XYZ file of N, CA and C in Angstrom:
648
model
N -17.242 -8.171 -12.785
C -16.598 -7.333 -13.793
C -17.649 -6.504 -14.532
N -17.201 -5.292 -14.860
C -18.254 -4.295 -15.589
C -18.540 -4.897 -16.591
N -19.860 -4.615 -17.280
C -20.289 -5.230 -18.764
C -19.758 -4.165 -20.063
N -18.749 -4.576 -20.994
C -18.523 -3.955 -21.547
C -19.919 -3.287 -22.497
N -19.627 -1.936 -23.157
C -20.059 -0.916 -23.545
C -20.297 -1.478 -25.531
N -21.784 -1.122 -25.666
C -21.642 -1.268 -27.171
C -20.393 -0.855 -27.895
N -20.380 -1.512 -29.001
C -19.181 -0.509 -29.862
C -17.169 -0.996 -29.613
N -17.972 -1.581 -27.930
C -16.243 -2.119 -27.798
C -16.272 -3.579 -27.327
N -14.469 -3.790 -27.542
C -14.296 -5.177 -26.957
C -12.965 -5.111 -25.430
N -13.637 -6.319 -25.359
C -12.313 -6.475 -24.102
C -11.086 -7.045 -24.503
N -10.081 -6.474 -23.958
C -8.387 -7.032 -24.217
C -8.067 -7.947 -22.948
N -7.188 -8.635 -23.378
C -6.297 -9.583 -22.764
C -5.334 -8.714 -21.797
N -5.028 -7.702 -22.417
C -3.696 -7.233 -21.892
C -3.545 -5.692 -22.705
N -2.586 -4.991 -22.242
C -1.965 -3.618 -23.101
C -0.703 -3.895 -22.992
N 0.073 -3.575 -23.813
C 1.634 -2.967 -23.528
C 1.884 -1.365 -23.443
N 2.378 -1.171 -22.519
C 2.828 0.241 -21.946
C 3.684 0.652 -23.307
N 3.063 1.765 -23.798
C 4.185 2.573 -25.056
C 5.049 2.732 -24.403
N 6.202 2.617 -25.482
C 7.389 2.543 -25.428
C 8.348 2.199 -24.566
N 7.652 0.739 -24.350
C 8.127 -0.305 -23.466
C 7.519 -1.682 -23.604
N 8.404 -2.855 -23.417
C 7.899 -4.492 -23.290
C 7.011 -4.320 -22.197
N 6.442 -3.729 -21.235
C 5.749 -4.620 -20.559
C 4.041 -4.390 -20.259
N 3.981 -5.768 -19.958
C 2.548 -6.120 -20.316
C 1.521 -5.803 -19.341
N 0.413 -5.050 -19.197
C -0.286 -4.543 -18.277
C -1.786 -5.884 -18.394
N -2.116 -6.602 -17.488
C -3.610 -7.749 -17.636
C -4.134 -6.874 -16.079
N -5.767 -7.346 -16.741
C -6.627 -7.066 -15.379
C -5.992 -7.944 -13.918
N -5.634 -7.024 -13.345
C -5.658 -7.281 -11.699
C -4.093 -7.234 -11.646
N -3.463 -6.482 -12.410
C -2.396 -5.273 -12.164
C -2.272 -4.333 -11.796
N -1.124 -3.908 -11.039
C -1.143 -2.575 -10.282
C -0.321 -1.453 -11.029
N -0.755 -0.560 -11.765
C -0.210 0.145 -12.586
C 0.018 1.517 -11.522
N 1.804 2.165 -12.269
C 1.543 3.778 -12.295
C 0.939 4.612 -12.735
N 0.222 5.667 -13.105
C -0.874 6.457 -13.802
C 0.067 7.953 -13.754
N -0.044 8.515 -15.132
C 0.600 10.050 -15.396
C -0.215 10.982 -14.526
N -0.163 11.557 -13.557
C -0.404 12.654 -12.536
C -0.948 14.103 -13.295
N -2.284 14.320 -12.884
C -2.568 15.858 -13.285
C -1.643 17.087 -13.569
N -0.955 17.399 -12.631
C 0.030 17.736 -12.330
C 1.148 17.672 -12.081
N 1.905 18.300 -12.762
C 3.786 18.065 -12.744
C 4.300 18.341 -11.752
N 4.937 17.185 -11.046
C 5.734 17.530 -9.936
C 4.867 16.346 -8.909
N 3.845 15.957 -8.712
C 3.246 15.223 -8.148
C 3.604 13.517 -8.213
N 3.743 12.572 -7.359
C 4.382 11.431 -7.721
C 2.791 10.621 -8.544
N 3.441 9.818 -9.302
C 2.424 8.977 -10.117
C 1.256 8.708 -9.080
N -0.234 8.014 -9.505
C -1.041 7.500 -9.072
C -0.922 6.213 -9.101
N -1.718 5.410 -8.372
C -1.595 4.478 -8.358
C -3.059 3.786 -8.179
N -2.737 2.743 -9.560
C -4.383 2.097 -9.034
C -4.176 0.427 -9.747
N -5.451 -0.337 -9.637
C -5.207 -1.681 -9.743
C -6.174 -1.301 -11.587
N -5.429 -2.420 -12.290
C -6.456 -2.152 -13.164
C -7.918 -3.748 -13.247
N -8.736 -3.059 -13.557
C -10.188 -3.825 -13.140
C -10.469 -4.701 -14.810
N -10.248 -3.590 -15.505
C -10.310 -4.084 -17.304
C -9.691 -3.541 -18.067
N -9.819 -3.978 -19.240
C -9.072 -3.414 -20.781
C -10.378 -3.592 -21.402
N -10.246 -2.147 -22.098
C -11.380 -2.366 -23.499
C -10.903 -1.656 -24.619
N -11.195 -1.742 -26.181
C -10.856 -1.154 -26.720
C -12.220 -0.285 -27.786
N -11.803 0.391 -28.389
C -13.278 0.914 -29.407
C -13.250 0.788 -31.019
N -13.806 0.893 -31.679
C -13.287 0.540 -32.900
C -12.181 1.447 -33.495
N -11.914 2.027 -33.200
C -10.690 2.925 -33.660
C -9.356 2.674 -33.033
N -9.387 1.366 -32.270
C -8.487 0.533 -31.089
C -8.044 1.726 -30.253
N -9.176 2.643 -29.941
C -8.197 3.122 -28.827
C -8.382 2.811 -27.697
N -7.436 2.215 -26.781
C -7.852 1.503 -25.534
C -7.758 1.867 -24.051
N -8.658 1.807 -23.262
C -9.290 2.370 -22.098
C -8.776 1.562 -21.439
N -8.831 1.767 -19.733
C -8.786 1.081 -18.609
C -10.097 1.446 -17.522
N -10.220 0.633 -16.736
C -10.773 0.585 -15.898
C -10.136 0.381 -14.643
N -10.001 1.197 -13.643
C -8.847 1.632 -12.550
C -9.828 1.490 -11.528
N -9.215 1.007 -10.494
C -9.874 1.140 -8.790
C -8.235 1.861 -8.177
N -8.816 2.858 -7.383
C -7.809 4.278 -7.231
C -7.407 3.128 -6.057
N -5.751 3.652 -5.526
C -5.280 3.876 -4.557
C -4.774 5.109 -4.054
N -5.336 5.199 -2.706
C -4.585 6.479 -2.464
C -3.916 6.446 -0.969
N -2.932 7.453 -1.532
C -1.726 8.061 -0.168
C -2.806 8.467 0.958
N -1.794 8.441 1.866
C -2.496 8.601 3.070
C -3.078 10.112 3.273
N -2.362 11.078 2.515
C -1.904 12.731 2.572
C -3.819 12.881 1.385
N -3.770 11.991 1.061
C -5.003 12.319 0.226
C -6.197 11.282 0.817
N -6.083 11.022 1.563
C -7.694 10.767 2.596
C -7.953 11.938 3.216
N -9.618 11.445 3.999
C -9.917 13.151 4.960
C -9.158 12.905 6.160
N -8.325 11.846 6.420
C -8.056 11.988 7.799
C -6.402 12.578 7.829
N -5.840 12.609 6.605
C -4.443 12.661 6.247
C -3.470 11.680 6.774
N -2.741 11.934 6.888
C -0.889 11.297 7.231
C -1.102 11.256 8.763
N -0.692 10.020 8.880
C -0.694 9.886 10.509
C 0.667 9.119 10.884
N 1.157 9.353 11.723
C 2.696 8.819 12.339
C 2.717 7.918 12.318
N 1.677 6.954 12.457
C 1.956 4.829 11.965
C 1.815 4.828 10.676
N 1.570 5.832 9.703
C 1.882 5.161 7.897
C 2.710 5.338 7.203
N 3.086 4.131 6.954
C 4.508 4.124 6.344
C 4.657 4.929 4.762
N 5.890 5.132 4.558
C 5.966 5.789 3.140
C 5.371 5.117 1.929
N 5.797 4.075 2.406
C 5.075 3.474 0.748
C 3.426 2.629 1.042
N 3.039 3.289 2.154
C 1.355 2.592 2.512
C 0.132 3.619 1.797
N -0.512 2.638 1.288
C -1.669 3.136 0.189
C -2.827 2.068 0.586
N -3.960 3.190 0.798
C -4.909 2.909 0.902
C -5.836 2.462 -0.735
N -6.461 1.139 -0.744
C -7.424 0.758 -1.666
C -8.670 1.554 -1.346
N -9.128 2.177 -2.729
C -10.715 2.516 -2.370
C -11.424 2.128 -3.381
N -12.507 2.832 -2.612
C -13.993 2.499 -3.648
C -14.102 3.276 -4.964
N -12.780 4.392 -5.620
C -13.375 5.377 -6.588
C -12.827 4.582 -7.402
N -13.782 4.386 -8.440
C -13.163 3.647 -9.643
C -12.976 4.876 -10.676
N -12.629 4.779 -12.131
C -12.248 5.706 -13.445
C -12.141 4.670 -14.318
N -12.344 5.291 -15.640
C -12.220 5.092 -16.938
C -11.072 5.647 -17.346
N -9.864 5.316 -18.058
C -8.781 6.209 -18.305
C -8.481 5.633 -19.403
N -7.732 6.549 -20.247
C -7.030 6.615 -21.254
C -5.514 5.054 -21.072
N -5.297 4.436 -21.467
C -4.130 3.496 -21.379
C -3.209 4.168 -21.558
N -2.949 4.846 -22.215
C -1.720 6.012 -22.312
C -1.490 6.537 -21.788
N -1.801 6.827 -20.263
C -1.509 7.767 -19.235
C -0.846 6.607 -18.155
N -0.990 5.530 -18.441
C 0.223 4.000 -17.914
C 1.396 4.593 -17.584
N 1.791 4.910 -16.657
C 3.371 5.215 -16.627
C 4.397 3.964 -16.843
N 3.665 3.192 -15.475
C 4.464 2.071 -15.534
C 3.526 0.901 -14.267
N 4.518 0.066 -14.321
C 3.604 -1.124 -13.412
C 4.198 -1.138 -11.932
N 3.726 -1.730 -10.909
C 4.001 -1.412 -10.043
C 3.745 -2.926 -8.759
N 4.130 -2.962 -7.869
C 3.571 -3.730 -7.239
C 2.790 -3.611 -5.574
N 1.524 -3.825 -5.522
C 1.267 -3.214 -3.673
C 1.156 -4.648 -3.069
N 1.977 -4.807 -2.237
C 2.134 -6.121 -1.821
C 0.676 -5.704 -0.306
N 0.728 -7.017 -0.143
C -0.222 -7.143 1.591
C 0.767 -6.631 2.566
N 0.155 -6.200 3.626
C 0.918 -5.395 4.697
C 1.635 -6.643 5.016
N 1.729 -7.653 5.813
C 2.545 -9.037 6.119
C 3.901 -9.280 4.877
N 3.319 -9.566 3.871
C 4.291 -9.625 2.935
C 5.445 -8.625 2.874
N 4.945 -6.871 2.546
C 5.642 -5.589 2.892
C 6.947 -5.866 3.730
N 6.424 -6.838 4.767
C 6.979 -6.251 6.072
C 8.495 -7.713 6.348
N 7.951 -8.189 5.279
C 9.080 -9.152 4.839
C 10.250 -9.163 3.781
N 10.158 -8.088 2.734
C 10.940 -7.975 1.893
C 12.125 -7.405 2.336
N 13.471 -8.202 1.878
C 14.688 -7.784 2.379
C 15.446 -6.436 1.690
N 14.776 -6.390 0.466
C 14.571 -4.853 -0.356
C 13.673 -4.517 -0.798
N 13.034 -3.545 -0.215
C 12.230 -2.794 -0.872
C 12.143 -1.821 -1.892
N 11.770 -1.948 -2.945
C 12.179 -1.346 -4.508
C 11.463 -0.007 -4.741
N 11.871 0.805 -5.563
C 10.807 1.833 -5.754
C 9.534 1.867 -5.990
N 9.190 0.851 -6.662
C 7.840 0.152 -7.250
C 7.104 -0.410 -6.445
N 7.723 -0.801 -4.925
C 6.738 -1.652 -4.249
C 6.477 -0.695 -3.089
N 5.151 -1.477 -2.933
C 4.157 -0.584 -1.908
C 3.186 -1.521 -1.026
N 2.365 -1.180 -0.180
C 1.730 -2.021 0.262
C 0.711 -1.395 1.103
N -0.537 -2.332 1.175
C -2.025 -1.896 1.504
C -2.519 -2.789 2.737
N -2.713 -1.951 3.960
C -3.563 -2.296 4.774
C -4.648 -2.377 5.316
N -5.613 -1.010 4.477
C -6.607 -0.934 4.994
C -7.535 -0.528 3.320
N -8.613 -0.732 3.382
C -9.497 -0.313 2.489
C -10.516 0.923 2.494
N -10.434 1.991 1.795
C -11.004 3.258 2.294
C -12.143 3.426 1.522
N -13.108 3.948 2.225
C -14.424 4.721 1.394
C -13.993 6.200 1.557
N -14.051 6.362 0.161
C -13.595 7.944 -0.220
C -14.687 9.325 -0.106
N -15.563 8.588 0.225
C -17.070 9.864 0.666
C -17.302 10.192 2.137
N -16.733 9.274 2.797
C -17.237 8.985 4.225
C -15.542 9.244 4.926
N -14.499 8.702 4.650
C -12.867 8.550 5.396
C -13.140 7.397 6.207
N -14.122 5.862 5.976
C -13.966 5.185 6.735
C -12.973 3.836 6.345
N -12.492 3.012 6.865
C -11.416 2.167 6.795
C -11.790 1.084 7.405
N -11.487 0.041 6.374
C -11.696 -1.449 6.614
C -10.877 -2.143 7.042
N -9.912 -2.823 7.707
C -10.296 -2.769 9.248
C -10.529 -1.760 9.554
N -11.260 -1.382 10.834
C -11.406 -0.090 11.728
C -10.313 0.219 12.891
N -9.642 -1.488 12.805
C -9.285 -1.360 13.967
C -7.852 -2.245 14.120
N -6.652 -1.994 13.988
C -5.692 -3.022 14.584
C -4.665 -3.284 15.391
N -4.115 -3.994 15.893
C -2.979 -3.833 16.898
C -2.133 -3.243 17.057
N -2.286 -2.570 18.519
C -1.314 -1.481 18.674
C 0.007 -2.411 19.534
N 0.931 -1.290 19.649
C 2.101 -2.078 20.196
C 2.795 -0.603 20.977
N 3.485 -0.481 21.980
C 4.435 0.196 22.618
C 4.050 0.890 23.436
N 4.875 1.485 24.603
C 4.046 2.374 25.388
C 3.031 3.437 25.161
N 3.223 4.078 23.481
C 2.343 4.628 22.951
C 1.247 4.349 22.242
N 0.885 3.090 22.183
C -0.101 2.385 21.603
C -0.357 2.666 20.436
N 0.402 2.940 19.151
C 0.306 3.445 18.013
C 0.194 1.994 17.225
N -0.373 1.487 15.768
C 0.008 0.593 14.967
C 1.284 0.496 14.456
N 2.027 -0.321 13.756
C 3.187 -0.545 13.811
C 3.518 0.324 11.946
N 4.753 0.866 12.145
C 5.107 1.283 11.109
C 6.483 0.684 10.157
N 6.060 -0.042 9.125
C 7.501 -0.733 8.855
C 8.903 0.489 8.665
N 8.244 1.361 8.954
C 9.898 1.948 8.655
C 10.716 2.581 10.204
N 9.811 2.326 10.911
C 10.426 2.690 12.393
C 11.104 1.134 12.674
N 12.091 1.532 13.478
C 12.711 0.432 13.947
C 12.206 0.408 15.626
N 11.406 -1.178 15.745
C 11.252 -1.676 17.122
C 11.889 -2.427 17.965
N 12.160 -3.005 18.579
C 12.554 -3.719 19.268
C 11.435 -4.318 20.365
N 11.870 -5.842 20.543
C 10.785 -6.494 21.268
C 11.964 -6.644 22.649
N 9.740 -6.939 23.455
C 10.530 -7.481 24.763
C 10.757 -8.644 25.135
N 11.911 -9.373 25.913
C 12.364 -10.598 25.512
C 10.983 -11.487 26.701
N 10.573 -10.356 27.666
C 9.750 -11.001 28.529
C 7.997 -11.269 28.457
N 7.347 -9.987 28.142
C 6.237 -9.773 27.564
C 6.231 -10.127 26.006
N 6.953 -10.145 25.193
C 7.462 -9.864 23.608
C 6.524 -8.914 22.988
N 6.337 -8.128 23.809
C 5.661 -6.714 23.417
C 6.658 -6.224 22.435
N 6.355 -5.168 21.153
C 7.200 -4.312 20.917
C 7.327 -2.963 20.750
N 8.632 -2.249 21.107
C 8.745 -0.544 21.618
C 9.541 -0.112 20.131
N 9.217 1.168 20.666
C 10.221 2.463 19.876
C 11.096 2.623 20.660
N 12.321 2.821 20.211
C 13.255 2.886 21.116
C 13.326 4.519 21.661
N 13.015 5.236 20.838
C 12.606 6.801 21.510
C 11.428 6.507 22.926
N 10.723 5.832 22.914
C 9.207 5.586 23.698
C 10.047 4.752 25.099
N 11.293 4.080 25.199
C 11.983 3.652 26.002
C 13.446 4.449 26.388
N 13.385 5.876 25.957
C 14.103 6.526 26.183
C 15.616 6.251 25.802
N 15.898 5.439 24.515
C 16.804 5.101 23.800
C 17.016 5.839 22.489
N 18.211 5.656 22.424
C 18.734 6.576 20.752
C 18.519 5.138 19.808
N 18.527 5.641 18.292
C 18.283 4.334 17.644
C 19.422 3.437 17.320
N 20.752 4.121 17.229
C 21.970 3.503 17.093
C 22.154 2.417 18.407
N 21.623 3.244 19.601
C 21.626 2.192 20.597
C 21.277 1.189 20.558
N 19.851 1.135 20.016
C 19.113 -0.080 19.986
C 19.429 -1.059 19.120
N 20.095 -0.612 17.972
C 20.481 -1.403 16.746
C 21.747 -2.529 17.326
N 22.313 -2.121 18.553
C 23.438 -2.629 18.945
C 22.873 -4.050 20.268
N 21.725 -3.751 20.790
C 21.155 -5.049 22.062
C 21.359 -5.961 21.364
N 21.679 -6.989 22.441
C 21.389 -8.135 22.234
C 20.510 -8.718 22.644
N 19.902 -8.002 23.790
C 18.958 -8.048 24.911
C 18.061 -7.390 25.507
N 16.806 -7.322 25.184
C 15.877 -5.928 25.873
C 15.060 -6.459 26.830
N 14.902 -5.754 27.783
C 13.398 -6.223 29.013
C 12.635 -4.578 28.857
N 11.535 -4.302 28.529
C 10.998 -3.322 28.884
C 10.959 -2.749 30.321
N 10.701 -1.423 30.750
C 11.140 -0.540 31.608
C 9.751 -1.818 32.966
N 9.152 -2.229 32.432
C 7.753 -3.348 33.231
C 8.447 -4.361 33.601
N 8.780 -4.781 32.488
C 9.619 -6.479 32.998
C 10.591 -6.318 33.557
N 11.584 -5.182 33.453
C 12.743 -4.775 34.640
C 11.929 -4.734 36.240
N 11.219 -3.943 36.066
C 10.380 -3.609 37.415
C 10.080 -4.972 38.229
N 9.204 -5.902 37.410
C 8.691 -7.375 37.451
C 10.331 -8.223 38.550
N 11.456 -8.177 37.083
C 12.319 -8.934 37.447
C 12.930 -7.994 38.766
N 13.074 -7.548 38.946
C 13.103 -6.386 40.090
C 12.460 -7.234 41.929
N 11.339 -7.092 41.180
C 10.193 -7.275 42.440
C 10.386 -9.070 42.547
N 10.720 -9.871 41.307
C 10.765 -11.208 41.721
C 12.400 -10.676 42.518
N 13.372 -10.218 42.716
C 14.994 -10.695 43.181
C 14.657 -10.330 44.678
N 13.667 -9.142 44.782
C 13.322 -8.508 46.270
C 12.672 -9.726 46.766
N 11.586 -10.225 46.676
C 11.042 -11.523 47.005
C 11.458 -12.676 47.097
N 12.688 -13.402 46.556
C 13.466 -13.964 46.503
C 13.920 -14.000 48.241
N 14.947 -12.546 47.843
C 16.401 -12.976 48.922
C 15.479 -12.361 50.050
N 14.027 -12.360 50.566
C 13.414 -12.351 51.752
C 12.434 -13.972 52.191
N 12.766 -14.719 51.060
C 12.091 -15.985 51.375
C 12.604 -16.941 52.656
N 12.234 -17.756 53.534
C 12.689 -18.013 54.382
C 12.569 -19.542 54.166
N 11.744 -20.328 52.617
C 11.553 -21.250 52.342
C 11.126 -21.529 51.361
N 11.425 -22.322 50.585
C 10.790 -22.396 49.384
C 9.157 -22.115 49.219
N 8.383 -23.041 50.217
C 7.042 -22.462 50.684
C 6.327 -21.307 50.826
N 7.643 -20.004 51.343
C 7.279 -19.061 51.378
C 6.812 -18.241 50.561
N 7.335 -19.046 48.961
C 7.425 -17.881 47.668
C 6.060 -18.216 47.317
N 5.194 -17.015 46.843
C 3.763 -17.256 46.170
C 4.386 -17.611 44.830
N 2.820 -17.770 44.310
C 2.947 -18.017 42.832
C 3.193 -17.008 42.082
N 3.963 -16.762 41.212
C 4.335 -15.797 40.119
C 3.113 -15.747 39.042
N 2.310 -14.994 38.574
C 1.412 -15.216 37.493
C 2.196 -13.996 35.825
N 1.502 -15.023 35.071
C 2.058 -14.840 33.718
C 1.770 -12.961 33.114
N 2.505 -12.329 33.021
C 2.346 -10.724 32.419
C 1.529 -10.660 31.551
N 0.862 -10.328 31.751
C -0.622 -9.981 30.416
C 0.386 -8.654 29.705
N -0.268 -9.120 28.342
C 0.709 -7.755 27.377
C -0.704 -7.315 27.470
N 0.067 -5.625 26.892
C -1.247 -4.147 26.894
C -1.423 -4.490 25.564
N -2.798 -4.037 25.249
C -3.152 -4.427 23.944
C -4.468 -3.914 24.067
């Protein structure tokens, strides 16, 4: 934690003007936007301090939208995915909009409603460089993209790979309706085991089947 500054002390907590609720270090606050028309900022707060005239500061570690890295918006990030970085600020407490929550990508991807307030962080960014902590994570579908919680996938019941249903040449209403998917591979697979089958002349005859390695 930073060493506070002659002249001031550290707080417990703020309350957001003109409102009950309580802002403590290692909260995820909204922040009032430079500009009108722009959606709030978003950052974690690090501290509270105040000065003798109690006017009280924060100490913010930024999050940012994907549209504001150097690499921008890419088709696997979801709407409400925010990158943690390294730029920290000093701010005014009064520019608090409101509180907020960025859940872990796992967690995100579990909530049965997702609220206006909630958001969630997968990767950690250095804001001088555009590099990202992981560098690197699992892709899934014939397009090998990372997974986006707001696309709807569907797995395979054989590989348990999972697709876009556009990437399997499906509409999404379609897909919402299976009960049952084999990817366009494991059709092929189950395919090539029924041909092999009804040419066996003995049980002996059949080789061994080996297990589908998923793409990854």
């Amino acid at each position: 934690m930073a060493k506070t500054r002659p002249g001031k002390r550290d707080l417990d907590s703020y309350t957001i003007k003109g409102t009950n609720k309580v802002v403590r270090v290692g909260d995820c606050v909204l922040m009032r936007p430079s500009d009108i028309g722009k959606p709030s900022y978003v950052a974690r707060v690090e501290k509270i301090e105040a000065d003798a005239r109690n006017n009280v500061k924060v100490r913010v570690r930024w999050y940012y939208r994907p549209e504001e890295s150097i690499g921008g918006r890419r088709q696997f990030h979801g709407a409400k995915e925010l990158f943690l970085s390294d730029h920290y600020d000093l701010q005014s407490a009064h520019t608090i909009e409101g509180k907020c929550t960025v859940h872990s990508f796992k967690n995100y991807t579990k909530l049965e409603n997702v609220g206006a307030d909630d958001y969630f962080c997968r990767f950690e960014y250095k804001a001088s460089t555009g590099a990202f902590t992981p560098d690197r994570v699992a892709v899934y579908c014939k397009c090998e993209m990372p997974y986006n919680p707001d696309d709807l996938m569907v797995q395979c019941e054989g590989c348990k790979d999972w697709f876009h249903p556009s990437c399997m040449g499906m509409a999404t209403e379609e897909a919402k309706k299976l009960d049952h998917f084999l990817c366009s591979d494991c059709v092929a697979e189950e395919d090539t085991k029924k041909s092999n089958n009804s040419f066996s002349s003995s049980p002996l005859a059949d080789g061994k089947v080996e297990n589908k390695r998923r793409k990854r």
